[in-house]
Structure formats: structure tokens, C-alpha cells
mmCIF file of C-alpha atoms in Angstrom:
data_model
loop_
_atom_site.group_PDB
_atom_site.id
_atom_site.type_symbol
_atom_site.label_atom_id
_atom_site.label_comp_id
_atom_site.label_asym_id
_atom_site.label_seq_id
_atom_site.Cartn_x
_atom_site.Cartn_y
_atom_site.Cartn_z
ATOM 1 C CA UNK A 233 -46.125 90.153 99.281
ATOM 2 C CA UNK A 234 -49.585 91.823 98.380
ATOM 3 C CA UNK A 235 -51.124 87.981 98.626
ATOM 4 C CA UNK A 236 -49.749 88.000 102.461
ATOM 5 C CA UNK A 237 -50.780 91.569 103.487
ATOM 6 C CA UNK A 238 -54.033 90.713 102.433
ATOM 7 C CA UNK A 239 -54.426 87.169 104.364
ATOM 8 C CA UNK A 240 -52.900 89.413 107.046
ATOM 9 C CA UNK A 241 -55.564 91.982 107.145
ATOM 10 C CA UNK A 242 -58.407 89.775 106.671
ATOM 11 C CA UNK A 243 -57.397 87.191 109.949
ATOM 12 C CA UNK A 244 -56.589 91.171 112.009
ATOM 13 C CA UNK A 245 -60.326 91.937 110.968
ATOM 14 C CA UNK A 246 -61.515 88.215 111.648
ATOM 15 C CA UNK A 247 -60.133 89.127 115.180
ATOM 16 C CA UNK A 248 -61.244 92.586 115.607
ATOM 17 C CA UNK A 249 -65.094 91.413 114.748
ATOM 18 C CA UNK A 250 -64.812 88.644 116.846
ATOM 19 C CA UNK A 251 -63.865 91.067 119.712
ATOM 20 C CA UNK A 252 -66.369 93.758 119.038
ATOM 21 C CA UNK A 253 -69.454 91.016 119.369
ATOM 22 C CA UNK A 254 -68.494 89.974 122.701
ATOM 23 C CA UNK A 255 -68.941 94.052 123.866
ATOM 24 C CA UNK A 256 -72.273 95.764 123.047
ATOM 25 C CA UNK A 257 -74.344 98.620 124.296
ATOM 26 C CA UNK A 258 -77.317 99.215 123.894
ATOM 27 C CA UNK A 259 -79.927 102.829 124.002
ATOM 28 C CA UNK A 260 -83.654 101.728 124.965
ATOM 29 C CA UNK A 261 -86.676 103.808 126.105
ATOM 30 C CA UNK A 262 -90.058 104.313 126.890
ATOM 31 C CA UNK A 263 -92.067 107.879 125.899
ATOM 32 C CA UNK A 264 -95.740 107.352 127.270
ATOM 33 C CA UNK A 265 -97.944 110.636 126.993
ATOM 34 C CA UNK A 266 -101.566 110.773 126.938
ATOM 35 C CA UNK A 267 -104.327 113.663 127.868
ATOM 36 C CA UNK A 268 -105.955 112.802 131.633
ATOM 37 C CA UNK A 269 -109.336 113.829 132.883
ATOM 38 C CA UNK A 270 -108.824 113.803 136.934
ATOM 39 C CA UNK A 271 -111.913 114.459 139.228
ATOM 40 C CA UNK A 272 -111.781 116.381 142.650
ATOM 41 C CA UNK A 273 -108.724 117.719 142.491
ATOM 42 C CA UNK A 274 -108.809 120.889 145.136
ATOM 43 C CA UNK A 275 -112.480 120.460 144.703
ATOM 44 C CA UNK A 276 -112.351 121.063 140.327
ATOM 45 C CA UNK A 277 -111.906 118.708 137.506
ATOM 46 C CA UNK A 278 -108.023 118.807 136.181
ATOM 47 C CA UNK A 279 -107.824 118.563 132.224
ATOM 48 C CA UNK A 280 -103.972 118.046 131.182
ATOM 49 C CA UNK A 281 -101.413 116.109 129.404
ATOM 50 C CA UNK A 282 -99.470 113.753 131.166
ATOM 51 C CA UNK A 283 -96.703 111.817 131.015
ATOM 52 C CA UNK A 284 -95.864 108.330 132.611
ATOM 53 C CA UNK A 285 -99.736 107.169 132.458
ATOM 54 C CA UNK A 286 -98.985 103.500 132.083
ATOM 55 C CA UNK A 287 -95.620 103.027 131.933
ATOM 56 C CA UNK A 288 -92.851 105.784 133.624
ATOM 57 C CA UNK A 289 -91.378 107.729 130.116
ATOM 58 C CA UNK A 290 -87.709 106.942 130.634
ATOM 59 C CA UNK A 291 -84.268 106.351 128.623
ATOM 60 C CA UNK A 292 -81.706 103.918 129.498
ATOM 61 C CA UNK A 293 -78.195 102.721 128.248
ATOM 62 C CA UNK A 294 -77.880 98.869 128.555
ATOM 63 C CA UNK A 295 -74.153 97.027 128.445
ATOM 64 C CA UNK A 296 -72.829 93.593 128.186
ATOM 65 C CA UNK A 297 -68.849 92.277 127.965
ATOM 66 C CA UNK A 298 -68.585 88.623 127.580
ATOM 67 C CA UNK A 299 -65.352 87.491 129.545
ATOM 68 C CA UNK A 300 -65.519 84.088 128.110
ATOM 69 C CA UNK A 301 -66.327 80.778 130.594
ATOM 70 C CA UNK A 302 -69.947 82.099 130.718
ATOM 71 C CA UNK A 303 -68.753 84.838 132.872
ATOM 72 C CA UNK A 304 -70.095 88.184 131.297
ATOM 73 C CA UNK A 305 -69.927 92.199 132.813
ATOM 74 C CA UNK A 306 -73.644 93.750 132.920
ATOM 75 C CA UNK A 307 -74.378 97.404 133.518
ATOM 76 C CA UNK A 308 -77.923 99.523 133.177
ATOM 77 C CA UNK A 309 -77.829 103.445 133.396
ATOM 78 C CA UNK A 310 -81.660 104.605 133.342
ATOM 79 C CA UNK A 311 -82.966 108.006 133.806
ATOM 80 C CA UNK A 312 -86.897 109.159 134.350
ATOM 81 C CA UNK A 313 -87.986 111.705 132.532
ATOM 82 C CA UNK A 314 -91.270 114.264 132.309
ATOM 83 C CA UNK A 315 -92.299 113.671 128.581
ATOM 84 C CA UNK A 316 -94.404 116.917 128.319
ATOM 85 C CA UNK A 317 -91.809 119.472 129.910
ATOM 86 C CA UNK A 318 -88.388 117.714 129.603
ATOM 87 C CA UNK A 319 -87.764 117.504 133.022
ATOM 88 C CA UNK A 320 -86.627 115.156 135.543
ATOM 89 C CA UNK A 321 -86.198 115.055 139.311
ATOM 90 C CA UNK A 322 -82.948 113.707 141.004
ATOM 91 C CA UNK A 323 -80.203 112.734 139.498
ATOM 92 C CA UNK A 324 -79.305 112.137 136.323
ATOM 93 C CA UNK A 325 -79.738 108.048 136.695
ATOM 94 C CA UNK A 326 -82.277 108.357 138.991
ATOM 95 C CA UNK A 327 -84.405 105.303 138.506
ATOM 96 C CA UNK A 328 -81.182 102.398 138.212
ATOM 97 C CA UNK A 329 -77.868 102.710 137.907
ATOM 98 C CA UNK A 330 -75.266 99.699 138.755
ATOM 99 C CA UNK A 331 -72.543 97.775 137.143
ATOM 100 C CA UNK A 332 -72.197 93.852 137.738
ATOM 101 C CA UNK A 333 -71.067 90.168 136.655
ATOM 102 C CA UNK A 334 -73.287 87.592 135.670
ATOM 103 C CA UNK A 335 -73.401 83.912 134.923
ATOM 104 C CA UNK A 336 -75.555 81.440 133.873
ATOM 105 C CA UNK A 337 -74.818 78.829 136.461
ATOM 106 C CA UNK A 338 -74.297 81.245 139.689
ATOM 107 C CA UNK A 339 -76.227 84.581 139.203
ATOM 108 C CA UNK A 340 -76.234 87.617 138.915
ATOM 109 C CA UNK A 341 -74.145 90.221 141.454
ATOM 110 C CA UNK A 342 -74.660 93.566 140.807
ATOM 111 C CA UNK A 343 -73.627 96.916 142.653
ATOM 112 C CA UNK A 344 -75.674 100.592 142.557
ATOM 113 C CA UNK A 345 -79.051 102.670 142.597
ATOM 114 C CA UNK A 346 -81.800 99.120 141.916
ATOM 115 C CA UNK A 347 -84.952 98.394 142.618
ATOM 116 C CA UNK A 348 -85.766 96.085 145.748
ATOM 117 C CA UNK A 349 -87.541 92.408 145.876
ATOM 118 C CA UNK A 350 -91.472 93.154 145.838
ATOM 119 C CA UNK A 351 -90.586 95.283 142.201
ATOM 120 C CA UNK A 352 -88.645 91.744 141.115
ATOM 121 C CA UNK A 353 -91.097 89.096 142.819
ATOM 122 C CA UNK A 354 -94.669 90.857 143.844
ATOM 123 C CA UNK A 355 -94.569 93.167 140.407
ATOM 124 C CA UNK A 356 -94.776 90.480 137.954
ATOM 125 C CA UNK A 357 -98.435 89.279 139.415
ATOM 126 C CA UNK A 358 -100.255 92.619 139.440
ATOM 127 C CA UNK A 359 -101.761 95.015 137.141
ATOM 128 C CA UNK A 360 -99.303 98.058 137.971
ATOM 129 C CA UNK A 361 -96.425 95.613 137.349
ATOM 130 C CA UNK A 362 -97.344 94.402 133.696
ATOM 131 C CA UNK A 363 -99.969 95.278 131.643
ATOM 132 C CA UNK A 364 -101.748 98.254 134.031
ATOM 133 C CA UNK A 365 -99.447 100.648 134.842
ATOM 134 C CA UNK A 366 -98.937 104.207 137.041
ATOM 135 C CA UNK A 367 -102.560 104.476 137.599
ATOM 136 C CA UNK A 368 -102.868 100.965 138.743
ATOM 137 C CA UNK A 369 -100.550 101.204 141.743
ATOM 138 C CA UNK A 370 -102.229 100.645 145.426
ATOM 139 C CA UNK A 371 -103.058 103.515 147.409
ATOM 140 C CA UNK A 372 -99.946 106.242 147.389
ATOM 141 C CA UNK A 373 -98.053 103.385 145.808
ATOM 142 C CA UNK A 374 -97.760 102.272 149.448
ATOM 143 C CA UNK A 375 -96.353 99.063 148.717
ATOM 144 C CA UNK A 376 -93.818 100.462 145.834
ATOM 145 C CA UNK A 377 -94.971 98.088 143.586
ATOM 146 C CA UNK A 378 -94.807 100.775 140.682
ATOM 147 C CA UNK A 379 -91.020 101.964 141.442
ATOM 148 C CA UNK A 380 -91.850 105.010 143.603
ATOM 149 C CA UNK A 381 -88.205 104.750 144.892
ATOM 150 C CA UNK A 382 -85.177 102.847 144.210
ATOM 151 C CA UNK A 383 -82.276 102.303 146.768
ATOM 152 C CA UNK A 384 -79.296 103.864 146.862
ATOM 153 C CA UNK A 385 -75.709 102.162 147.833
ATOM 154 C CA UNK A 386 -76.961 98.538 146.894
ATOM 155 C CA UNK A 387 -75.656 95.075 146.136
ATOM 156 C CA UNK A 388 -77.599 92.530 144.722
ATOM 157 C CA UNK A 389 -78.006 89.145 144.010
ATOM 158 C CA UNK A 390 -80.160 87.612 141.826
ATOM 159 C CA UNK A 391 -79.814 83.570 140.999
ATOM 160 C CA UNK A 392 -80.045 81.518 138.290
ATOM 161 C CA UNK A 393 -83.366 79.743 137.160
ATOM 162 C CA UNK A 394 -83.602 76.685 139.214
ATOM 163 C CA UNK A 395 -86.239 74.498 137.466
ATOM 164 C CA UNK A 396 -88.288 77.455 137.269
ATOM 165 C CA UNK A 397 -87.140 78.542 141.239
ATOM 166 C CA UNK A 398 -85.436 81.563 141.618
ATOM 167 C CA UNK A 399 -84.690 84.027 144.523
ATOM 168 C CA UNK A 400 -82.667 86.957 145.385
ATOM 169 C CA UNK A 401 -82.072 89.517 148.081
ATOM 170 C CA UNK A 402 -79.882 92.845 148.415
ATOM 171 C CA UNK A 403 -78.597 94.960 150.917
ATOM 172 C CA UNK A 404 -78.775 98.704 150.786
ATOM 173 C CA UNK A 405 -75.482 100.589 152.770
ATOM 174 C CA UNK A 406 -76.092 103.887 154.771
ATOM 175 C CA UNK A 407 -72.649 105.480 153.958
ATOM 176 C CA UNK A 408 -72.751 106.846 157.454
ATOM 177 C CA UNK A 409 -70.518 106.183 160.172
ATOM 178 C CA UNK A 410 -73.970 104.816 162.141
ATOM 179 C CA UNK A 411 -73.686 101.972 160.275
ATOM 180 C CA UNK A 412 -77.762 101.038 161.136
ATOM 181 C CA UNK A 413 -79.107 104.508 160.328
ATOM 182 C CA UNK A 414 -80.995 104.461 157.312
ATOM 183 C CA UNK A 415 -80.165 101.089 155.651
ATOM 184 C CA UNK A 416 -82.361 98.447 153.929
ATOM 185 C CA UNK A 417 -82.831 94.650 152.263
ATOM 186 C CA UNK A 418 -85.444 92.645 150.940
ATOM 187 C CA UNK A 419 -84.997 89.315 149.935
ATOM 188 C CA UNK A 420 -87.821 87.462 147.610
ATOM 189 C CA UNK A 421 -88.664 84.437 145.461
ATOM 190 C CA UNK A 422 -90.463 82.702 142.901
ATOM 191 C CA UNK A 423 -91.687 79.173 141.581
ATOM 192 C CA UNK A 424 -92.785 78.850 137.358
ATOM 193 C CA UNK A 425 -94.138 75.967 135.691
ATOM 194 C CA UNK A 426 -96.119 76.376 132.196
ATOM 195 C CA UNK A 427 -98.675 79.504 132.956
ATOM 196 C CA UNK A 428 -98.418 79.205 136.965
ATOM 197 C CA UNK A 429 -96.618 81.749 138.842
ATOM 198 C CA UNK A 430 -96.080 82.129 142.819
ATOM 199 C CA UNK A 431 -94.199 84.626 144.400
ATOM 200 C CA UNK A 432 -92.798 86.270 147.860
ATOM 201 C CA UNK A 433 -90.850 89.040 148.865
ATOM 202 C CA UNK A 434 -89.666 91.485 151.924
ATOM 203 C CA UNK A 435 -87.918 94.891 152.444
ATOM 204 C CA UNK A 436 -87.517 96.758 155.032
ATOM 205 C CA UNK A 437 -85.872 100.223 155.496
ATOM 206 C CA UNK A 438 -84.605 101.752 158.602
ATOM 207 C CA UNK A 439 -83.710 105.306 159.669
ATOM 208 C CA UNK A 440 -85.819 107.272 157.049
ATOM 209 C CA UNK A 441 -86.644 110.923 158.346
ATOM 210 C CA UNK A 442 -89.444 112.899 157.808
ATOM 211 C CA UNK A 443 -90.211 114.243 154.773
ATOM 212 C CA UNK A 444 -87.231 112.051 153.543
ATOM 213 C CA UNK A 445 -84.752 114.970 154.892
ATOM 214 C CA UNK A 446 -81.402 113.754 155.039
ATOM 215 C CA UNK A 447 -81.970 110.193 154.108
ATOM 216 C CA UNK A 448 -80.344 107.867 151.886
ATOM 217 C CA UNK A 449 -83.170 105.704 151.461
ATOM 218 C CA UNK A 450 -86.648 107.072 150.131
ATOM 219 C CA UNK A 451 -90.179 105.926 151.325
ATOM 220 C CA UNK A 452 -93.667 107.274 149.292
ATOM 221 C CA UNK A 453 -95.032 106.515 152.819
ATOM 222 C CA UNK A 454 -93.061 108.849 154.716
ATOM 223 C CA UNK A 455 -93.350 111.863 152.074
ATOM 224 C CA UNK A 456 -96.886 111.438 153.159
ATOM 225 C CA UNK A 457 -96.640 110.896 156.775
ATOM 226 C CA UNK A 458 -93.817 113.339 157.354
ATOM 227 C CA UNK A 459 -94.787 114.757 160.203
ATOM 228 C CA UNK A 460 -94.473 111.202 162.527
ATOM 229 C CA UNK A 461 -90.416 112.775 163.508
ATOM 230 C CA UNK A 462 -87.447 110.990 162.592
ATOM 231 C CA UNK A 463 -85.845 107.694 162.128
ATOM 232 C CA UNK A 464 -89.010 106.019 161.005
ATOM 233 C CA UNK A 465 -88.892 102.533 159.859
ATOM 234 C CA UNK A 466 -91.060 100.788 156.594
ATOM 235 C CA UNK A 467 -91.360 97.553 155.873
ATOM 236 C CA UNK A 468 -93.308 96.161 153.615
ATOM 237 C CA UNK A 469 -94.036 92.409 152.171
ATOM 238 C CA UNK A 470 -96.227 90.614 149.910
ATOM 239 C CA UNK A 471 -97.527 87.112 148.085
ATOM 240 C CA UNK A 472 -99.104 86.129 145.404
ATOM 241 C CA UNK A 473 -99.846 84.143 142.031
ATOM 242 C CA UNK A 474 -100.619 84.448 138.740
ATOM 243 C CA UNK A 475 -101.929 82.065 136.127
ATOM 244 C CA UNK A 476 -101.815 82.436 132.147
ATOM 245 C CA UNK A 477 -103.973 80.120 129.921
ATOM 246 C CA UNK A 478 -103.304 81.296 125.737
ATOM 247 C CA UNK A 479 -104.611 85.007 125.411
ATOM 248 C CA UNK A 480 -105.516 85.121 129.497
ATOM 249 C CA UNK A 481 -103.449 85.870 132.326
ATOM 250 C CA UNK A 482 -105.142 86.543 136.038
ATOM 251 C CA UNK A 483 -103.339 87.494 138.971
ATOM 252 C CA UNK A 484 -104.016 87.717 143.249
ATOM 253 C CA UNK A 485 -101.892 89.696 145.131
ATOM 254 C CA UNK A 486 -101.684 90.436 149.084
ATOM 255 C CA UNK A 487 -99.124 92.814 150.223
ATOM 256 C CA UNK A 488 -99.210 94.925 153.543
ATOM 257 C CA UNK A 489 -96.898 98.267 154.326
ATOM 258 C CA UNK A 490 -96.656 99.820 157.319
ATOM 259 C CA UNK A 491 -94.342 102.730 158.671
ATOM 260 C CA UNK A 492 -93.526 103.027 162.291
ATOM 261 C CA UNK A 493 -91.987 105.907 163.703
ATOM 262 C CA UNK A 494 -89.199 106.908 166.412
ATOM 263 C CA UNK A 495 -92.601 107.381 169.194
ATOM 264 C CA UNK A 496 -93.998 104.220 168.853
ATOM 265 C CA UNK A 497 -96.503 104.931 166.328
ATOM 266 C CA UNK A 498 -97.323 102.951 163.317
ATOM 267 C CA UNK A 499 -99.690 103.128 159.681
ATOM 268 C CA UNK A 500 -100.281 99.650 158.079
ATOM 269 C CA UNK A 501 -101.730 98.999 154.915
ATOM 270 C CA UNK A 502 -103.322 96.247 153.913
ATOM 271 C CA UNK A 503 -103.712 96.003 150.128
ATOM 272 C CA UNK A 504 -105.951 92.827 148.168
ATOM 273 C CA UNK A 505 -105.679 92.943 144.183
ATOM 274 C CA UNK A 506 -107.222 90.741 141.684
ATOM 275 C CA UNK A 507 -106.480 91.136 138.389
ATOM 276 C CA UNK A 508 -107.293 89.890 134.659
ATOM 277 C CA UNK A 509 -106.160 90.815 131.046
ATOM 278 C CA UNK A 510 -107.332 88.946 127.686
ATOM 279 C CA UNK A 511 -105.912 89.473 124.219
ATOM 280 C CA UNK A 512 -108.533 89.290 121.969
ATOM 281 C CA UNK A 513 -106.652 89.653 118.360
ATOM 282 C CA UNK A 514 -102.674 90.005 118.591
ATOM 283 C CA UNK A 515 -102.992 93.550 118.693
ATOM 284 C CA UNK A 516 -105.779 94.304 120.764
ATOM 285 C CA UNK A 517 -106.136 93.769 124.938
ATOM 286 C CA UNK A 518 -108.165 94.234 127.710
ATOM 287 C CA UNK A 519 -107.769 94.464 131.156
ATOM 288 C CA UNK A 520 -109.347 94.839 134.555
ATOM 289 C CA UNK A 521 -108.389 95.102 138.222
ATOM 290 C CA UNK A 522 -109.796 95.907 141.562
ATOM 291 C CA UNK A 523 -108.309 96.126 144.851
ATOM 292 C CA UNK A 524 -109.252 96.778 148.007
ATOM 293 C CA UNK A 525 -107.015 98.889 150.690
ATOM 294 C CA UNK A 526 -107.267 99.256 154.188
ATOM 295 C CA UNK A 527 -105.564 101.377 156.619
ATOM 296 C CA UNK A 528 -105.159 101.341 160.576
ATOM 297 C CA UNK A 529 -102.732 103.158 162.970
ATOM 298 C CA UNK A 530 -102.533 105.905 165.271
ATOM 299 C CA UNK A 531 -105.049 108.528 164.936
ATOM 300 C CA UNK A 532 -102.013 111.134 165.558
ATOM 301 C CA UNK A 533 -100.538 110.079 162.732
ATOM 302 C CA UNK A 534 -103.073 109.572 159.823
ATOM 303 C CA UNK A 535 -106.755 111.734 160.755
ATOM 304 C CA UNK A 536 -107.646 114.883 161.439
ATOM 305 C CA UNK A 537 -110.907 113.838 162.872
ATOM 306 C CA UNK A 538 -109.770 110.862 165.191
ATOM 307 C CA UNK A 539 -110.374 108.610 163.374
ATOM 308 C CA UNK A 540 -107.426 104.866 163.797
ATOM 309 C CA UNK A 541 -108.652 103.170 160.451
ATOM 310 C CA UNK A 542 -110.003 103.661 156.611
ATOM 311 C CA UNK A 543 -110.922 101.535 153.184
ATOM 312 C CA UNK A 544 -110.834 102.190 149.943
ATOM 313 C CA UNK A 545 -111.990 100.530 147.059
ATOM 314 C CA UNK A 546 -110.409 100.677 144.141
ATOM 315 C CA UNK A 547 -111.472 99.597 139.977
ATOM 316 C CA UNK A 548 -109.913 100.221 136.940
ATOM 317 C CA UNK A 549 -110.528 99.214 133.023
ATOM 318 C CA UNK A 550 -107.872 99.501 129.971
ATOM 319 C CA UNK A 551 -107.791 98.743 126.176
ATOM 320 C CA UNK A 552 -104.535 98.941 124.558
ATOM 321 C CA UNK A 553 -104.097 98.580 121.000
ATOM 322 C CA UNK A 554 -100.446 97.805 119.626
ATOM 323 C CA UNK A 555 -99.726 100.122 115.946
ATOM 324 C CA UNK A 556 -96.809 98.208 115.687
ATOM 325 C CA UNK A 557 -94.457 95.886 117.767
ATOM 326 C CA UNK A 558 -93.309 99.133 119.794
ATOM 327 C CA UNK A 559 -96.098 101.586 119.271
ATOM 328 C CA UNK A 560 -99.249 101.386 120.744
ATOM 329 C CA UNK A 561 -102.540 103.600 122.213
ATOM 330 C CA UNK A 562 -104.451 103.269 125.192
ATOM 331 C CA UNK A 563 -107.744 103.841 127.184
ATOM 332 C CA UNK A 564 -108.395 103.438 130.610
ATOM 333 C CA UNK A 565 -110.248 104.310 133.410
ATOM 334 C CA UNK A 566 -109.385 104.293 137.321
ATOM 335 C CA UNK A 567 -111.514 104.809 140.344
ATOM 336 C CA UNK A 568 -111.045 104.879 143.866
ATOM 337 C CA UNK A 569 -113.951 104.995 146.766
ATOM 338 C CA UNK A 570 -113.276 105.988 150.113
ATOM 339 C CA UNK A 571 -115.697 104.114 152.036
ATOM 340 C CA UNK A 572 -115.561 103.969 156.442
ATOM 341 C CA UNK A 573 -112.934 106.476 158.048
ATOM 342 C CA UNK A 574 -112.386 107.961 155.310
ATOM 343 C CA UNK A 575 -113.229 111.668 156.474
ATOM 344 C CA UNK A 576 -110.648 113.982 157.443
ATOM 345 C CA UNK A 577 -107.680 111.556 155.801
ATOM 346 C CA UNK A 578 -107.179 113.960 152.734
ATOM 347 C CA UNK A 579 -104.995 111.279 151.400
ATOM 348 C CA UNK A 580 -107.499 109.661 149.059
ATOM 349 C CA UNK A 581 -105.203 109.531 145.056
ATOM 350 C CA UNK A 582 -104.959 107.380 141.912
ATOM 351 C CA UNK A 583 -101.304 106.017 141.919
ATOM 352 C CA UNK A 584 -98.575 108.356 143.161
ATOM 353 C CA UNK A 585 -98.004 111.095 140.964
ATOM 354 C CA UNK A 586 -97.632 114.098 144.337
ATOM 355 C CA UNK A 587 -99.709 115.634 146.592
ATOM 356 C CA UNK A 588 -100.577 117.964 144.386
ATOM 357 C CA UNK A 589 -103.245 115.224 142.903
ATOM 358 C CA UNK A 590 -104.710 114.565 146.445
ATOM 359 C CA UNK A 591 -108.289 114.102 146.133
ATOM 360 C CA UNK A 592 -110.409 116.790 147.696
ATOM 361 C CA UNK A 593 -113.470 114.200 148.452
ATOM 362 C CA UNK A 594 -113.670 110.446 149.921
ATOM 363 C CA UNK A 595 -113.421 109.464 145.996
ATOM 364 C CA UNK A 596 -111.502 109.754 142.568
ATOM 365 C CA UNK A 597 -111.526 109.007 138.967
ATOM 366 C CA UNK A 598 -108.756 108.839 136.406
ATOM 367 C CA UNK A 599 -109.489 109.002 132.510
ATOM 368 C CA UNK A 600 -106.525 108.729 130.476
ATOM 369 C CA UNK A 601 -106.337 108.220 126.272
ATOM 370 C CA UNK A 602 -102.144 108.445 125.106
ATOM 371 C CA UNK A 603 -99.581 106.770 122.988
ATOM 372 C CA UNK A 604 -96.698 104.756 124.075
ATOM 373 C CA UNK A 605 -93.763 104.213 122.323
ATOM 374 C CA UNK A 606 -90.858 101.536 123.142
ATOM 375 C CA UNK A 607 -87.706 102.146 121.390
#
């Protein structure tokens, strides 16, 4: 009787294990704090520690059900977070949050708060999008390459690798009875084979008021251009490739934004990167990038002084040194040069990190030294 109770247990527990591996969750995170030296900043030099230099400091719970025939259940709950205070803006989830099935053969489908297609497609090709980080983004983040915003009420689909082909799209609801007002999609795709990577993508949101009041949908570009009235509408798209060769990997990016408002008015950015990062030992990289951003539109909407267009050049350098396989310190430097147009914009800034950083001159320089932690 003992001899059978025991068989007994042991084939219950068989069962149990077996249906505890096909559920996990997991807790991940990135802290990333470092000391930054800003220039012309309300016309003074701004010492302080920062958080979110290269990578946004953030925690996340990750899930995964496996419902047998390769069908599995996916969700991500991930939060942003202020490092050196505690604090965080929005919601609790604010950076993703959405629940979905996946499979191997036909995609992924997921539903919540996600990021759009030029994060997925564009991201993967520039500096702000791998190795470079926050201060690496174009001009205001214009093109939202380093996650300014995610959108709200989404579904997504995401397909399988094709031969190294893969594209996706989503749609972004309103939740108003106008079913127009305020909605978005983007759509993208990409092509790999060996080190070669090309990519495309679109989005385009509609119905965004100024100053974001009332919307759904955020925009980095309206924050800035608030005062253009209501229902303005941003789209943005890009291209680009990327090519790695052993301890190289360089990258070209072209990606335009531009905001046009209920009047008739527009802003378009036009933003060129290059990009190139080397490893030189396992645990020890360098990068650089430079890009090149230039602005146009209605002098109502972006001068005080008239003025319909603007450049700005922009260079950074980083060395990052890994302690360990989820530990590792940084250095880098950013610039940005304000060259024709330029006066009267007072929208000249390293990355997108609040008006608060606007630079007080045509020009500004970023140095940041800070430790980064993956867990």
C-alpha cells in the first residue's frame, strides 16, 4: 500500500512539474545612473546626476503559457522609472503593457500600451536604438526613435521570420465615439542575411491636441509645438541599413517627421544618421555617430524671428566597458551645433529629457560617466 502511494505521488509530481514549466514569469530591469555635465542650460553649466543616460532605468514583469501545438500566451508589464528620486510619470505601466498569443508559424498578436513600427524596424539601425542611447536620439527625439511615447489602445501584429523577412503593423483605437479623432498605425519591415540589415517603417497619428491635452495618443513634437491649436496630425517614416562584420557594426539611417496642424500649417524634420561601434576586447566598445537635422515649416509655428527653416549638426563619442555580463560603465560625449536659422528657435537639446534642458545658445554639449546594470 505504501509501495503504491509512493508511485502515486511521484507520477502527481511528474505532472505537476511538467505543468509548472510550460507557465513562467519572469522580473527584468534596467537601473542606468551616471553624473552629466550639460552646457547652456538657461545660459549656466548644469552639474547633476541623472538617470536614463543610455538606456531608460525601468522594471518589467515578462510572462509566457505554452498552450501546446506551438500556440503560447505572451504578456510584458514595464514601468519607467527616475533612478535618482524614485519617481515616475504616468501610469504605473507606462512604457508597455499588453497581453497576447504567439506562434512560431503565424506571429505574434498582441493587445495594449506598445511601441509603434520605426521603434521595431528604424531602431535596430541607429545609435539611440542599440548601443548609443537617450543622448543619441535626433533632435527632441522627433522621430521617436528612443521611445518618447508609446500608444495607447493598440493591437499588434508582428510575423514570423520569413527567411530573414519580417513585417508588422498595428492600429492604435481612440476610445471615442469620433471614431477618427486621435487614432494611429504604422506598419514596417525588414530583410536579414549574415551581418546585412534593411529596414522601413510608417506611423502616423491623428487628432493630437496641443500640449497633448485631452489626447489618447502622445507626440514629443506637439509638447513642443503646442501652441499650433488642436487636432494636429504627425507622421513620421524612415529607412535604413546596417551592416556587421566580427567586432564592427555601422549603420545609415533617413527618417523625416513632420506635424501639421488643424490651420494648415506644418514642421518637417529631416534627420541623416551614420553610425559605427567596434568591440575591441569582449568587454570593451566604442562608438561614434553623427547626424545631421534639418527643419522647415511655417515661421508661425517654429521662430520667433521669422525665420521658415534651421540645421543642426549633431556628434557624439562613447566607451562602454562591461564589469560583468550585466554590469557595465560608460563615457560619452554629445554635441549639437545650430548652424543657419537657428536664432530665435530656442529649441536647440541633446535627446529629449524636457524643456527644462532647452539650450539657451545655437549649441550644446552632453558629458555623461554612469553605471548600468541589467538584471
Amino acid at each position: 500500500m505504501k509501495k503504491s502511494l509512493a508511485i502515486a505521488a511521484a507520477v502527481a509530481a511528474t505532472f505537476a512539474s511538467a505543468s509548472y514549466a510550460q507557465s513562467s514569469v519572469t522580473l527584468y530591469g534596467i537601473i542606468d545612473a551616471g553624473f552629466t555635465y550639460t552646457t547652456n542650460v538657461n545660459d549656466n553649466a548644469n552639474y547633476a546626476l541623472a538617470s536614463g543616460n543610455i538606456q531608460a532605468s525601468r522594471w518589467g514583469l515578462r510572462g509566457v503559457e505554452d498552450l501546446g501545438g506551438g500556440l503560447k500566451t505572451i504578456f510584458t508589464l514595464e514601468s519607467g522609472f527616475d533612478v535618482t528620486n524614485g519617481k515616475q510619470s504616468g501610469g504605473l505601466f507606462n512604457r508597455q503593457s499588453y497581453v497576447g498569443l504567439t506562434h512560431d508559424q503565424y506571429g505574434t498578436l498582441t493587445l495594449g500600451r506598445q511601441f509603434d513600427s520605426m521603434i521595431d524596424y528604424i531602431g535596430p539601425m541607429t545609435a539611440v536604438g542599440t548601443w548609443g542611447g537617450t543622448y543619441m536620439a535626433h533632435l527632441l527625439d522627433n522621430d521617436d526613435l528612443n521611445g518618447t511615447f508609446s500608444l495607447n489602445n493598440t493591437i499588434k501584429y508582428t510575423s514570423p521570420n520569413l527567411s530573414g523577412f519580417q513585417f508588422g503593423g498595428l492600429y492604435s483605437f481612440s476610445n471615442q465615439a469620433s471614431f477618427a479623432v486621435n487614432r494611429a498605425y504604422s506598419a514596417g519591415m525588414s530583410y536579414v542575411y549574415q551581418g546585412l540589415r534593411l529596414g522601413a517603417a510608417y506611423t502616423q497619428i491623428n487628432g493630437v491636441n496641443a500640449n497633448g491635452s485631452g489626447s489618447v495618443q502622445g507626440s514629443p513634437l506637439v509638447n513642443t509645438f503646442g501652441a499650433v491649436g488642436a487636432n494636429n496630425r504627425q507622421r513620421n517614416w524612415g529607412a535604413g541599413a546596417s551592416y556587421a562584420y566580427g567586432p564592427m557594426v555601422g549603420g545609415v539611417v533617413f527618417t523625416q517627421s513632420r506635424l501639421n496642424d488643424s490651420f494648415g500649417q506644418s514642421v518637417r524634420f529631416n534627420n541623416v544618421e551614420a553610425n559605427l561601434r567596434y568591440n575591441l576586447t569582449p568587454a570593451l566598445g566604442i562608438g561614434a555617430m553623427y547626424a545631421y537635422t534639418n527643419l522647415n515649416g511655417a515661421a508661425s509655428m517654429i521662430a520667433t524671428d521669422g525665420s521658415t527653416s534651421a540645421h543642426w549638426h549633431q556628434f557624439a563619442l562613447q566607451a562602454d566597458y562591461a564589469l560583468s555580463k550585466r554590469t557595465d560603465v560608460y563615457l560619452e560625449g554629445v554635441g549639437v551645433w545650430g548652424a543657419a536659422g537657428t536664432s530665435g528657435f530656442g529649441i536647440t537639446q541633446i535627446g529629449y529629457q524636457g524643456a527644462n534642458n532647452f539650450s539657451s545658445t545655437d549649441d550644446q554639449g552632453i558629458v555623461s560617466v554612469g553605471i548600468r546594470h541589467r538584471f
